[in-house]
Amino acid sequence: MSKINMDSMDNMHFDLLRELGNIGAGNATTALAQMLNKKLDMKVPKVDLVGFDKLPSIICGEEELVAGIYLMLDEDVEGSMMFLVPEQSAHNLVNQLMGRPEGEVQEQFTDMDLSALQEIGNIITGSYLSALSSLTGLTIGASVPYLAVDMAAAILSVPAIEFGKIGDKALLIKTEFGDDVMIDGYFILIPALDSYDKILGSLGL
């Protein structure tokens, strides 16, 4: 049985998870900056444990469109991870990658845009997990990331259904990064409860 109680996690455990979230988000932002070949600033991420039912409204609103990258985790850390960006932030990201004029409005994503988002998602999630693996010394396997553009409630129903039976909370890391235009991004990490034990145990707790 897991030693971690998600409803009453002590401050030391949560501070460690917060620090892992900060470092992972910073690593992902650095990788994205290299991909875009530009300097990106990042605000200090906000990290919290949030119930699945609260996630859509915290991110943007249940019926608003978001682009989401979803992948399953295995080996030492089991569970899932998502990276979500609201629709406008996703367009801004693609526009920067494509070298389009700043502020150009796209009504919908083209096939090329979706391919670019998939690649951005691959880089960001891979860099985040690489940082987590390096810090903990754990081996973290990941499935091929799946991209979806849909309403926030629809996208977030996937991990809620899949992992609702082992807990009802996810680690939410909100980050803002960019240059002249700041982009909102949300990492959602949902390890199985015994994987929280492994992560914290690897750090000496």
PDB file of C-alpha atoms in Angstrom, residues 38-41 96 102 178-182:
ATOM      1  CA  LYS A  38      15.205  32.143 -29.539  1.00  0.00           C
ATOM      2  CA  LYS A  39      15.496  33.174 -25.920  1.00  0.00           C
ATOM      3  CA  LEU A  40      12.387  32.447 -23.865  1.00  0.00           C
ATOM      4  CA  ASP A  41      11.588  33.850 -20.457  1.00  0.00           C
ATOM      5  CA  GLN A  96       6.539  31.103 -33.806  1.00  0.00           C
ATOM      6  CA  GLU A 102       3.455  37.884 -34.655  1.00  0.00           C
ATOM      7  CA  GLY A 178       7.690  33.281 -24.213  1.00  0.00           C
ATOM      8  CA  ASP A 179       9.363  36.459 -25.400  1.00  0.00           C
ATOM      9  CA  ASP A 180       7.077  39.314 -26.419  1.00  0.00           C
ATOM     10  CA  VAL A 181       4.040  37.010 -26.308  1.00  0.00           C
ATOM     11  CA  MET A 182       3.662  34.868 -23.195  1.00  0.00           C
TER      12      MET A 182
END
